[in-house]
Amino acid sequence: MRYGFLGLGIMGSRMAARLVRAGFEVTVWNRTTIKCHPLVELGAKQGINPKEVAAAADIVFAMVADPGASQDLCFGADGVLAGIKPGCGYVDMSTVDPATAQRIAEAVTTKGARFLEAPVSGTKKPAEDGTLVILAAGDRGLYDQSLPAFARMGRLSLYLGEVGQGAKMKLVVNLVLGAMMEVLGESLALGEKCGLAGDQILQVLAEGAMANPMFKVKGPMILAGDTTTSFPLKHMEKDLRLAMHLGRELGQSLPVAAAVHAIFGQSLAKGLGDQDIAAVVRSL
Ligand code: NAP
């Protein structure tokens, strides 16, 4: 099985590295070429553009920033669509909206190839450790064929049905993540103004029913002013924006998500987009 991997950002570089380390034949490509070098040192081949990577692979994985990036990758002049062969598979793992996934699926299947969307839950460390949760939807045969690769990248893969359901699951879940991140920041900000010690607030949270792994990681980061990026704030703003759009389409009111999205939007406007989501506290 020959794999391609397009997009070597925070997540893609670690996911691709797991495939290479597992001994799979992997050809990588990234818009900013220098990010290919560590993967090539690990044993990957380097592709010239998405078209050539797709033409040479049985299954191509992609992990890029947002709907615009996913569409550039697929529909660009040297994009996946120009190279992918009938019967081969394209698995886009980026977080996009359902309409983008459906548009790409339609184009890929029109070429006689197969498409699966597979956004992931989990961040930089789970990507490194291969413990992501993979939210797949689309071609069932391609899903089954991708399982050996998914097993290296994730601890759980779910098959969710038709294209669009993976994107929806991801947006539904990330709405909770965004709200939890923001409210943790609010709680710590208020607590410290009350003269409470931040670490003791975190200790009380950790001992109660609200205990969760995210608070354990992000809480100390907020207290230390550490915004080392695991999940870029700009992507959280995008996910909340897409969730709001989904809510409008389906007639579902999302008042908390709307408020949280506004605060992430303000953070983005302050130039915090490339910092970790924990930097949202700077807007409070
Ligand atoms: P990232 O570090 O910002 O990397 C983004 C990647 O997209 C880079 O490889 C970038 O290329 C590429 N890209 C952007 N625009 C492009 C375009 N127009 N054409 C081709 N490539 C383009 O992001 P990330 O954290 O790895 O996240 C990737 C995806 O996973 C996003 O959809 C995000 O929402 C999702 N996600 C992230 C996390 C997380 O914790 N980080 C967790 C779950 C899901 P360059 O290197 O050239 O800029």
mmCIF file of C-alpha atoms and ligand atoms in Angstrom:
data_model
loop_
_atom_site.group_PDB
_atom_site.id
_atom_site.type_symbol
_atom_site.label_atom_id
_atom_site.label_comp_id
_atom_site.label_asym_id
_atom_site.label_seq_id
_atom_site.Cartn_x
_atom_site.Cartn_y
_atom_site.Cartn_z
ATOM 1 C CA MET A 1 0.000 0.000 0.000
ATOM 2 C CA ARG A 2 1.471 3.350 -1.042
ATOM 3 C CA TYR A 3 0.349 6.312 1.025
ATOM 4 C CA GLY A 4 0.517 10.027 0.325
ATOM 5 C CA PHE A 5 0.291 12.633 3.078
ATOM 6 C CA LEU A 6 -0.479 16.293 2.310
ATOM 7 C CA GLY A 7 -0.189 19.004 4.959
ATOM 8 C CA LEU A 8 2.540 18.807 7.582
ATOM 9 C CA GLY A 9 1.439 21.352 10.173
ATOM 10 C CA ILE A 10 1.216 20.660 13.902
ATOM 11 C CA MET A 11 -1.087 17.670 13.385
ATOM 12 C CA GLY A 12 -0.162 16.386 9.922
ATOM 13 C CA SER A 13 3.586 16.230 10.636
ATOM 14 C CA ARG A 14 2.991 14.008 13.654
ATOM 15 C CA MET A 15 0.360 11.820 11.977
ATOM 16 C CA ALA A 16 2.545 11.295 8.908
ATOM 17 C CA ALA A 17 5.544 10.521 11.127
ATOM 18 C CA ARG A 18 3.593 7.720 12.776
ATOM 19 C CA LEU A 19 2.882 6.162 9.366
ATOM 20 C CA VAL A 20 6.539 6.412 8.343
ATOM 21 C CA ARG A 21 7.775 4.982 11.659
ATOM 22 C CA ALA A 22 5.343 2.076 11.258
ATOM 23 C CA GLY A 23 7.182 1.136 8.068
ATOM 24 C CA PHE A 24 4.565 2.240 5.515
ATOM 25 C CA GLU A 25 5.695 3.709 2.191
ATOM 26 C CA VAL A 26 4.709 7.381 2.507
ATOM 27 C CA THR A 27 5.196 10.311 0.124
ATOM 28 C CA VAL A 28 4.728 13.676 1.816
ATOM 29 C CA TRP A 29 4.047 17.174 0.548
ATOM 30 C CA ASN A 30 3.576 20.509 2.286
ATOM 31 C CA ARG A 31 2.977 23.968 0.814
ATOM 32 C CA THR A 32 5.972 25.274 2.776
ATOM 33 C CA THR A 33 8.546 22.774 1.557
ATOM 34 C CA ILE A 34 10.928 22.942 4.508
ATOM 35 C CA LYS A 35 8.377 21.141 6.706
ATOM 36 C CA CYS A 36 8.930 17.997 4.590
ATOM 37 C CA HIS A 37 12.574 17.687 5.681
ATOM 38 C CA PRO A 38 12.088 15.998 9.102
ATOM 39 C CA LEU A 39 9.744 13.474 7.478
ATOM 40 C CA VAL A 40 12.245 12.744 4.716
ATOM 41 C CA GLU A 41 14.899 12.198 7.388
ATOM 42 C CA LEU A 42 12.560 9.625 8.965
ATOM 43 C CA GLY A 43 12.282 7.771 5.637
ATOM 44 C CA ALA A 44 9.413 9.412 3.728
ATOM 45 C CA LYS A 45 9.642 10.343 0.056
ATOM 46 C CA GLN A 46 9.009 13.975 -0.857
ATOM 47 C CA GLY A 47 6.404 14.793 -3.503
ATOM 48 C CA ILE A 48 6.516 17.786 -5.834
ATOM 49 C CA ASN A 49 2.857 18.769 -5.577
ATOM 50 C CA PRO A 50 -0.512 17.257 -4.505
ATOM 51 C CA LYS A 51 -1.208 16.104 -8.077
ATOM 52 C CA GLU A 52 1.939 13.966 -8.246
ATOM 53 C CA VAL A 53 1.501 12.621 -4.735
ATOM 54 C CA ALA A 54 -2.060 11.574 -5.577
ATOM 55 C CA ALA A 55 -1.005 10.011 -8.886
ATOM 56 C CA ALA A 56 1.563 7.802 -7.138
ATOM 57 C CA ALA A 57 -0.481 6.700 -4.110
ATOM 58 C CA ASP A 58 -3.162 4.118 -3.383
ATOM 59 C CA ILE A 59 -4.520 6.303 -0.568
ATOM 60 C CA VAL A 60 -3.754 9.999 -0.006
ATOM 61 C CA PHE A 61 -4.341 11.573 3.410
ATOM 62 C CA ALA A 62 -4.679 15.328 3.854
ATOM 63 C CA MET A 63 -4.520 17.460 7.007
ATOM 64 C CA VAL A 64 -4.705 21.177 6.234
ATOM 65 C CA ALA A 65 -6.001 24.300 7.933
ATOM 66 C CA ASP A 66 -9.573 25.002 6.859
ATOM 67 C CA PRO A 67 -12.176 24.739 4.065
ATOM 68 C CA GLY A 68 -10.219 27.103 1.790
ATOM 69 C CA ALA A 69 -7.037 25.064 2.198
ATOM 70 C CA SER A 70 -8.869 21.758 1.613
ATOM 71 C CA GLN A 71 -10.357 23.122 -1.602
ATOM 72 C CA ASP A 72 -7.026 24.543 -2.811
ATOM 73 C CA LEU A 73 -5.446 21.153 -2.199
ATOM 74 C CA CYS A 74 -8.121 19.337 -4.147
ATOM 75 C CA PHE A 75 -9.093 21.745 -6.920
ATOM 76 C CA GLY A 76 -5.830 23.703 -7.450
ATOM 77 C CA ALA A 77 -3.962 23.506 -10.774
ATOM 78 C CA ASP A 78 -1.618 20.852 -9.372
ATOM 79 C CA GLY A 79 -4.216 19.568 -6.953
ATOM 80 C CA VAL A 80 -5.294 16.082 -5.926
ATOM 81 C CA LEU A 81 -8.110 16.005 -8.460
ATOM 82 C CA ALA A 82 -5.677 16.457 -11.342
ATOM 83 C CA GLY A 83 -3.677 13.380 -10.292
ATOM 84 C CA ILE A 84 -5.915 10.893 -8.522
ATOM 85 C CA LYS A 85 -6.564 7.664 -10.421
ATOM 86 C CA PRO A 86 -9.801 5.672 -10.606
ATOM 87 C CA GLY A 87 -10.137 3.278 -7.681
ATOM 88 C CA CYS A 88 -7.650 5.160 -5.494
ATOM 89 C CA GLY A 89 -8.655 6.830 -2.230
ATOM 90 C CA TYR A 90 -8.596 10.372 -0.868
ATOM 91 C CA VAL A 91 -8.999 10.811 2.888
ATOM 92 C CA ASP A 92 -9.291 14.427 4.034
ATOM 93 C CA MET A 93 -8.694 14.629 7.792
ATOM 94 C CA SER A 94 -8.881 18.448 8.030
ATOM 95 C CA THR A 95 -11.693 20.075 10.017
ATOM 96 C CA VAL A 96 -14.032 21.626 7.435
ATOM 97 C CA ASP A 97 -17.762 22.221 7.045
ATOM 98 C CA PRO A 98 -20.029 19.471 5.645
ATOM 99 C CA ALA A 99 -20.606 21.329 2.341
ATOM 100 C CA THR A 100 -16.857 21.500 1.636
ATOM 101 C CA ALA A 101 -16.453 17.779 2.341
ATOM 102 C CA GLN A 102 -19.418 17.001 0.078
ATOM 103 C CA ARG A 103 -18.078 19.185 -2.736
ATOM 104 C CA ILE A 104 -14.709 17.445 -2.630
ATOM 105 C CA ALA A 105 -16.368 14.009 -2.381
ATOM 106 C CA GLU A 106 -18.450 14.678 -5.480
ATOM 107 C CA ALA A 107 -15.439 15.799 -7.527
ATOM 108 C CA VAL A 108 -13.288 12.861 -6.421
ATOM 109 C CA THR A 109 -15.968 10.267 -7.107
ATOM 110 C CA THR A 110 -16.680 11.826 -10.511
ATOM 111 C CA LYS A 111 -13.066 10.896 -11.362
ATOM 112 C CA GLY A 112 -13.802 7.284 -10.395
ATOM 113 C CA ALA A 113 -11.810 7.566 -7.166
ATOM 114 C CA ARG A 114 -13.137 7.149 -3.604
ATOM 115 C CA PHE A 115 -13.486 9.720 -0.809
ATOM 116 C CA LEU A 116 -13.588 9.616 2.972
ATOM 117 C CA GLU A 117 -13.682 12.569 5.352
ATOM 118 C CA ALA A 118 -11.940 11.800 8.625
ATOM 119 C CA PRO A 119 -11.499 14.794 10.944
ATOM 120 C CA VAL A 120 -9.928 14.004 14.287
ATOM 121 C CA SER A 121 -10.585 14.711 17.929
ATOM 122 C CA GLY A 122 -7.391 15.180 19.943
ATOM 123 C CA THR A 123 -4.511 17.592 19.733
ATOM 124 C CA LYS A 124 -0.696 17.730 19.278
ATOM 125 C CA LYS A 125 0.223 15.137 21.921
ATOM 126 C CA PRO A 126 -2.420 12.566 20.883
ATOM 127 C CA ALA A 127 -1.270 13.057 17.270
ATOM 128 C CA GLU A 128 2.282 12.306 18.409
ATOM 129 C CA ASP A 129 1.208 9.312 20.499
ATOM 130 C CA GLY A 130 -1.247 7.904 17.939
ATOM 131 C CA THR A 131 -4.205 8.291 20.290
ATOM 132 C CA LEU A 132 -6.507 10.487 18.191
ATOM 133 C CA VAL A 133 -10.197 9.725 17.768
ATOM 134 C CA ILE A 134 -10.968 9.501 14.036
ATOM 135 C CA LEU A 135 -14.419 10.595 12.857
ATOM 136 C CA ALA A 136 -14.805 9.054 9.413
ATOM 137 C CA ALA A 137 -17.647 9.197 6.904
ATOM 138 C CA GLY A 138 -17.984 8.429 3.218
ATOM 139 C CA ASP A 139 -16.819 5.423 1.204
ATOM 140 C CA ARG A 140 -17.116 2.374 3.489
ATOM 141 C CA GLY A 141 -14.617 0.294 1.503
ATOM 142 C CA LEU A 142 -12.037 3.078 1.737
ATOM 143 C CA TYR A 143 -12.696 3.304 5.476
ATOM 144 C CA ASP A 144 -11.972 -0.403 5.879
ATOM 145 C CA GLN A 145 -8.880 -0.081 3.708
ATOM 146 C CA SER A 146 -7.650 2.886 5.776
ATOM 147 C CA LEU A 147 -7.946 1.079 9.110
ATOM 148 C CA PRO A 148 -4.292 -0.053 9.280
ATOM 149 C CA ALA A 149 -3.226 3.590 8.887
ATOM 150 C CA PHE A 150 -5.917 4.837 11.270
ATOM 151 C CA ALA A 151 -4.700 2.305 13.837
ATOM 152 C CA ARG A 152 -1.294 4.046 13.800
ATOM 153 C CA MET A 153 -2.781 7.522 14.092
ATOM 154 C CA GLY A 154 -5.652 6.941 16.489
ATOM 155 C CA ARG A 155 -6.885 4.840 19.388
ATOM 156 C CA LEU A 156 -10.469 4.835 18.089
ATOM 157 C CA SER A 157 -12.006 5.130 14.622
ATOM 158 C CA LEU A 158 -15.721 5.645 14.130
ATOM 159 C CA TYR A 159 -17.583 5.214 10.855
ATOM 160 C CA LEU A 160 -20.419 7.755 10.839
ATOM 161 C CA GLY A 161 -22.181 7.221 7.507
ATOM 162 C CA GLU A 162 -22.477 9.568 4.554
ATOM 163 C CA VAL A 163 -20.032 12.400 3.789
ATOM 164 C CA GLY A 164 -20.767 15.409 5.983
ATOM 165 C CA GLN A 165 -21.484 13.411 9.129
ATOM 166 C CA GLY A 166 -17.782 13.404 10.095
ATOM 167 C CA ALA A 167 -17.566 17.194 9.778
ATOM 168 C CA LYS A 168 -20.779 17.589 11.752
ATOM 169 C CA MET A 169 -19.553 15.336 14.564
ATOM 170 C CA LYS A 170 -16.292 17.270 14.739
ATOM 171 C CA LEU A 171 -18.049 20.664 14.908
ATOM 172 C CA VAL A 172 -20.562 19.427 17.500
ATOM 173 C CA VAL A 173 -17.728 18.179 19.707
ATOM 174 C CA ASN A 174 -15.454 21.203 19.287
ATOM 175 C CA LEU A 175 -18.245 23.533 20.315
ATOM 176 C CA VAL A 176 -17.905 21.942 23.782
ATOM 177 C CA LEU A 177 -14.122 22.302 23.699
ATOM 178 C CA GLY A 178 -14.285 26.004 22.836
ATOM 179 C CA ALA A 179 -16.826 26.746 25.553
ATOM 180 C CA MET A 180 -14.863 24.786 28.175
ATOM 181 C CA MET A 181 -11.641 26.568 27.270
ATOM 182 C CA GLU A 182 -13.220 29.989 27.530
ATOM 183 C CA VAL A 183 -15.106 29.344 30.763
ATOM 184 C CA LEU A 184 -11.980 27.950 32.424
ATOM 185 C CA GLY A 185 -10.267 31.240 31.591
ATOM 186 C CA GLU A 186 -13.205 33.221 33.020
ATOM 187 C CA SER A 187 -13.239 31.139 36.189
ATOM 188 C CA LEU A 188 -9.504 31.613 36.793
ATOM 189 C CA ALA A 189 -9.713 35.345 36.022
ATOM 190 C CA LEU A 190 -12.563 35.872 38.484
ATOM 191 C CA GLY A 191 -10.980 33.618 41.108
ATOM 192 C CA GLU A 192 -7.691 35.455 41.028
ATOM 193 C CA LYS A 193 -9.494 38.818 41.323
ATOM 194 C CA CYS A 194 -11.126 37.365 44.452
ATOM 195 C CA GLY A 195 -7.658 36.728 45.863
ATOM 196 C CA LEU A 196 -7.886 32.959 45.375
ATOM 197 C CA ALA A 197 -4.796 31.019 44.297
ATOM 198 C CA GLY A 198 -5.107 29.761 40.710
ATOM 199 C CA ASP A 199 -3.521 26.413 41.496
ATOM 200 C CA GLN A 200 -6.021 25.843 44.295
ATOM 201 C CA ILE A 201 -8.919 26.663 41.955
ATOM 202 C CA LEU A 202 -7.549 24.032 39.565
ATOM 203 C CA GLN A 203 -7.164 21.583 42.436
ATOM 204 C CA VAL A 204 -10.813 22.032 43.458
ATOM 205 C CA LEU A 205 -11.937 21.583 39.844
ATOM 206 C CA ALA A 206 -9.802 18.460 39.495
ATOM 207 C CA GLU A 207 -11.329 16.881 42.613
ATOM 208 C CA GLY A 208 -14.927 17.490 41.567
ATOM 209 C CA ALA A 209 -17.371 16.350 38.913
ATOM 210 C CA MET A 210 -15.920 18.911 36.444
ATOM 211 C CA ALA A 211 -12.501 17.181 36.390
ATOM 212 C CA ASN A 212 -11.258 16.581 32.851
ATOM 213 C CA PRO A 213 -7.924 16.112 31.047
ATOM 214 C CA MET A 214 -8.192 19.438 29.225
ATOM 215 C CA PHE A 215 -8.428 21.533 32.402
ATOM 216 C CA LYS A 216 -5.401 19.614 33.737
ATOM 217 C CA VAL A 217 -3.310 20.675 30.729
ATOM 218 C CA LYS A 218 -4.696 24.126 29.912
ATOM 219 C CA GLY A 219 -5.211 25.329 33.519
ATOM 220 C CA PRO A 220 -1.511 25.382 34.455
ATOM 221 C CA MET A 221 -0.717 26.846 31.022
ATOM 222 C CA ILE A 222 -3.063 29.778 31.688
ATOM 223 C CA LEU A 223 -1.583 30.366 35.136
ATOM 224 C CA ALA A 224 1.959 30.301 33.722
ATOM 225 C CA GLY A 225 1.063 32.545 30.760
ATOM 226 C CA ASP A 226 2.310 29.691 28.541
ATOM 227 C CA THR A 227 0.738 29.775 25.081
ATOM 228 C CA THR A 228 2.912 27.104 23.421
ATOM 229 C CA THR A 229 0.690 26.086 20.543
ATOM 230 C CA SER A 230 -0.986 22.698 20.463
ATOM 231 C CA PHE A 231 -4.229 23.877 18.934
ATOM 232 C CA PRO A 232 -3.923 27.239 17.166
ATOM 233 C CA LEU A 233 -6.567 29.701 18.340
ATOM 234 C CA LYS A 234 -7.403 30.600 14.712
ATOM 235 C CA HIS A 235 -8.598 27.023 14.124
ATOM 236 C CA MET A 236 -10.873 27.131 17.180
ATOM 237 C CA GLU A 237 -12.391 30.379 15.888
ATOM 238 C CA LYS A 238 -12.937 28.637 12.527
ATOM 239 C CA ASP A 239 -14.562 25.595 14.154
ATOM 240 C CA LEU A 240 -16.949 27.765 16.189
ATOM 241 C CA ARG A 241 -17.764 29.834 13.098
ATOM 242 C CA LEU A 242 -18.576 26.654 11.152
ATOM 243 C CA ALA A 243 -20.654 25.291 14.060
ATOM 244 C CA MET A 244 -22.619 28.564 14.165
ATOM 245 C CA HIS A 245 -23.238 28.262 10.429
ATOM 246 C CA LEU A 246 -24.484 24.685 10.914
ATOM 247 C CA GLY A 247 -26.788 25.874 13.706
ATOM 248 C CA ARG A 248 -28.265 28.557 11.432
ATOM 249 C CA GLU A 249 -28.789 26.038 8.618
ATOM 250 C CA LEU A 250 -30.590 23.619 10.912
ATOM 251 C CA GLY A 251 -32.536 26.202 12.940
ATOM 252 C CA GLN A 252 -30.752 25.316 16.175
ATOM 253 C CA SER A 253 -30.053 28.227 18.540
ATOM 254 C CA LEU A 254 -26.554 28.163 20.041
ATOM 255 C CA PRO A 255 -26.411 31.121 22.451
ATOM 256 C CA VAL A 256 -23.347 30.005 24.417
ATOM 257 C CA ALA A 257 -21.454 29.058 21.255
ATOM 258 C CA ALA A 258 -22.280 32.493 19.823
ATOM 259 C CA ALA A 259 -20.838 34.273 22.859
ATOM 260 C CA VAL A 260 -17.758 32.053 22.904
ATOM 261 C CA HIS A 261 -17.257 32.543 19.174
ATOM 262 C CA ALA A 262 -17.365 36.321 19.641
ATOM 263 C CA ILE A 263 -14.579 36.114 22.244
ATOM 264 C CA PHE A 264 -12.425 33.890 20.017
ATOM 265 C CA GLY A 265 -13.095 36.384 17.208
ATOM 266 C CA GLN A 266 -11.839 39.235 19.404
ATOM 267 C CA SER A 267 -8.735 37.195 20.245
ATOM 268 C CA LEU A 268 -8.091 36.640 16.557
ATOM 269 C CA ALA A 269 -8.435 40.380 15.905
ATOM 270 C CA LYS A 270 -5.837 40.979 18.636
ATOM 271 C CA GLY A 271 -3.336 38.903 16.665
ATOM 272 C CA LEU A 272 -3.487 35.797 18.885
ATOM 273 C CA GLY A 273 -4.438 33.417 16.052
ATOM 274 C CA ASP A 274 -1.217 31.431 15.963
ATOM 275 C CA GLN A 275 -1.061 31.050 19.730
ATOM 276 C CA ASP A 276 -2.716 28.210 21.602
ATOM 277 C CA ILE A 277 -6.447 28.323 22.370
ATOM 278 C CA ALA A 278 -5.420 28.997 25.982
ATOM 279 C CA ALA A 279 -4.487 32.533 24.832
ATOM 280 C CA VAL A 280 -8.219 33.320 24.684
ATOM 281 C CA VAL A 281 -7.863 34.443 28.326
ATOM 282 C CA ARG A 282 -6.035 37.522 27.062
ATOM 283 C CA SER A 283 -9.332 38.784 25.687
ATOM 284 C CA LEU A 284 -11.087 38.573 29.050
HETATM 285 P P1 NAP B 1 -1.449 24.099 11.308
HETATM 286 O O1 NAP B 1 -0.310 23.719 12.166
HETATM 287 O O2 NAP B 1 -1.873 25.527 11.230
HETATM 288 O O3 NAP B 1 -1.151 23.535 9.842
HETATM 289 C C1 NAP B 1 -1.981 23.883 8.772
HETATM 290 C C2 NAP B 1 -1.511 23.146 7.528
HETATM 291 O O4 NAP B 1 -2.355 23.536 6.430
HETATM 292 C C3 NAP B 1 -0.068 23.479 7.110
HETATM 293 O O5 NAP B 1 0.531 22.324 6.575
HETATM 294 C C4 NAP B 1 -0.298 24.534 6.035
HETATM 295 O O6 NAP B 1 0.773 24.663 5.118
HETATM 296 C C5 NAP B 1 -1.516 23.952 5.349
HETATM 297 N N1 NAP B 1 -2.216 24.925 4.514
HETATM 298 C C6 NAP B 1 -2.850 26.048 4.920
HETATM 299 N N2 NAP B 1 -3.411 26.676 3.868
HETATM 300 C C7 NAP B 1 -3.106 25.918 2.776
HETATM 301 C C8 NAP B 1 -3.413 26.033 1.403
HETATM 302 N N3 NAP B 1 -4.151 27.057 0.946
HETATM 303 N N4 NAP B 1 -2.947 25.083 0.556
HETATM 304 C C9 NAP B 1 -2.237 24.037 1.026
HETATM 305 N N5 NAP B 1 -1.899 23.871 2.321
HETATM 306 C C10 NAP B 1 -2.355 24.801 3.192
HETATM 307 O O7 NAP B 1 -2.785 23.320 11.717
HETATM 308 P P2 NAP B 1 -2.986 21.978 12.542
HETATM 309 O O8 NAP B 1 -3.080 22.309 13.983
HETATM 310 O O9 NAP B 1 -2.027 20.939 12.065
HETATM 311 O O10 NAP B 1 -4.484 21.636 12.092
HETATM 312 C C11 NAP B 1 -4.780 21.049 10.846
HETATM 313 C C12 NAP B 1 -6.276 20.748 10.806
HETATM 314 O O11 NAP B 1 -6.604 19.868 11.889
HETATM 315 C C13 NAP B 1 -7.178 21.972 10.983
HETATM 316 O O12 NAP B 1 -8.319 21.804 10.202
HETATM 317 C C14 NAP B 1 -7.531 21.951 12.472
HETATM 318 O O13 NAP B 1 -8.753 22.597 12.739
HETATM 319 C C15 NAP B 1 -7.592 20.462 12.717
HETATM 320 N N6 NAP B 1 -7.310 20.026 14.089
HETATM 321 C C16 NAP B 1 -6.277 20.585 14.787
HETATM 322 C C17 NAP B 1 -6.027 20.141 16.080
HETATM 323 C C18 NAP B 1 -4.907 20.713 16.927
HETATM 324 O O14 NAP B 1 -4.959 20.512 18.148
HETATM 325 N N7 NAP B 1 -3.910 21.388 16.392
HETATM 326 C C19 NAP B 1 -6.817 19.126 16.633
HETATM 327 C C20 NAP B 1 -7.836 18.559 15.882
HETATM 328 C C21 NAP B 1 -8.069 19.021 14.594
HETATM 329 P P3 NAP B 1 2.006 25.652 5.430
HETATM 330 O O15 NAP B 1 2.912 24.882 6.335
HETATM 331 O O16 NAP B 1 2.578 25.947 4.111
HETATM 332 O O17 NAP B 1 1.421 26.876 6.110
#
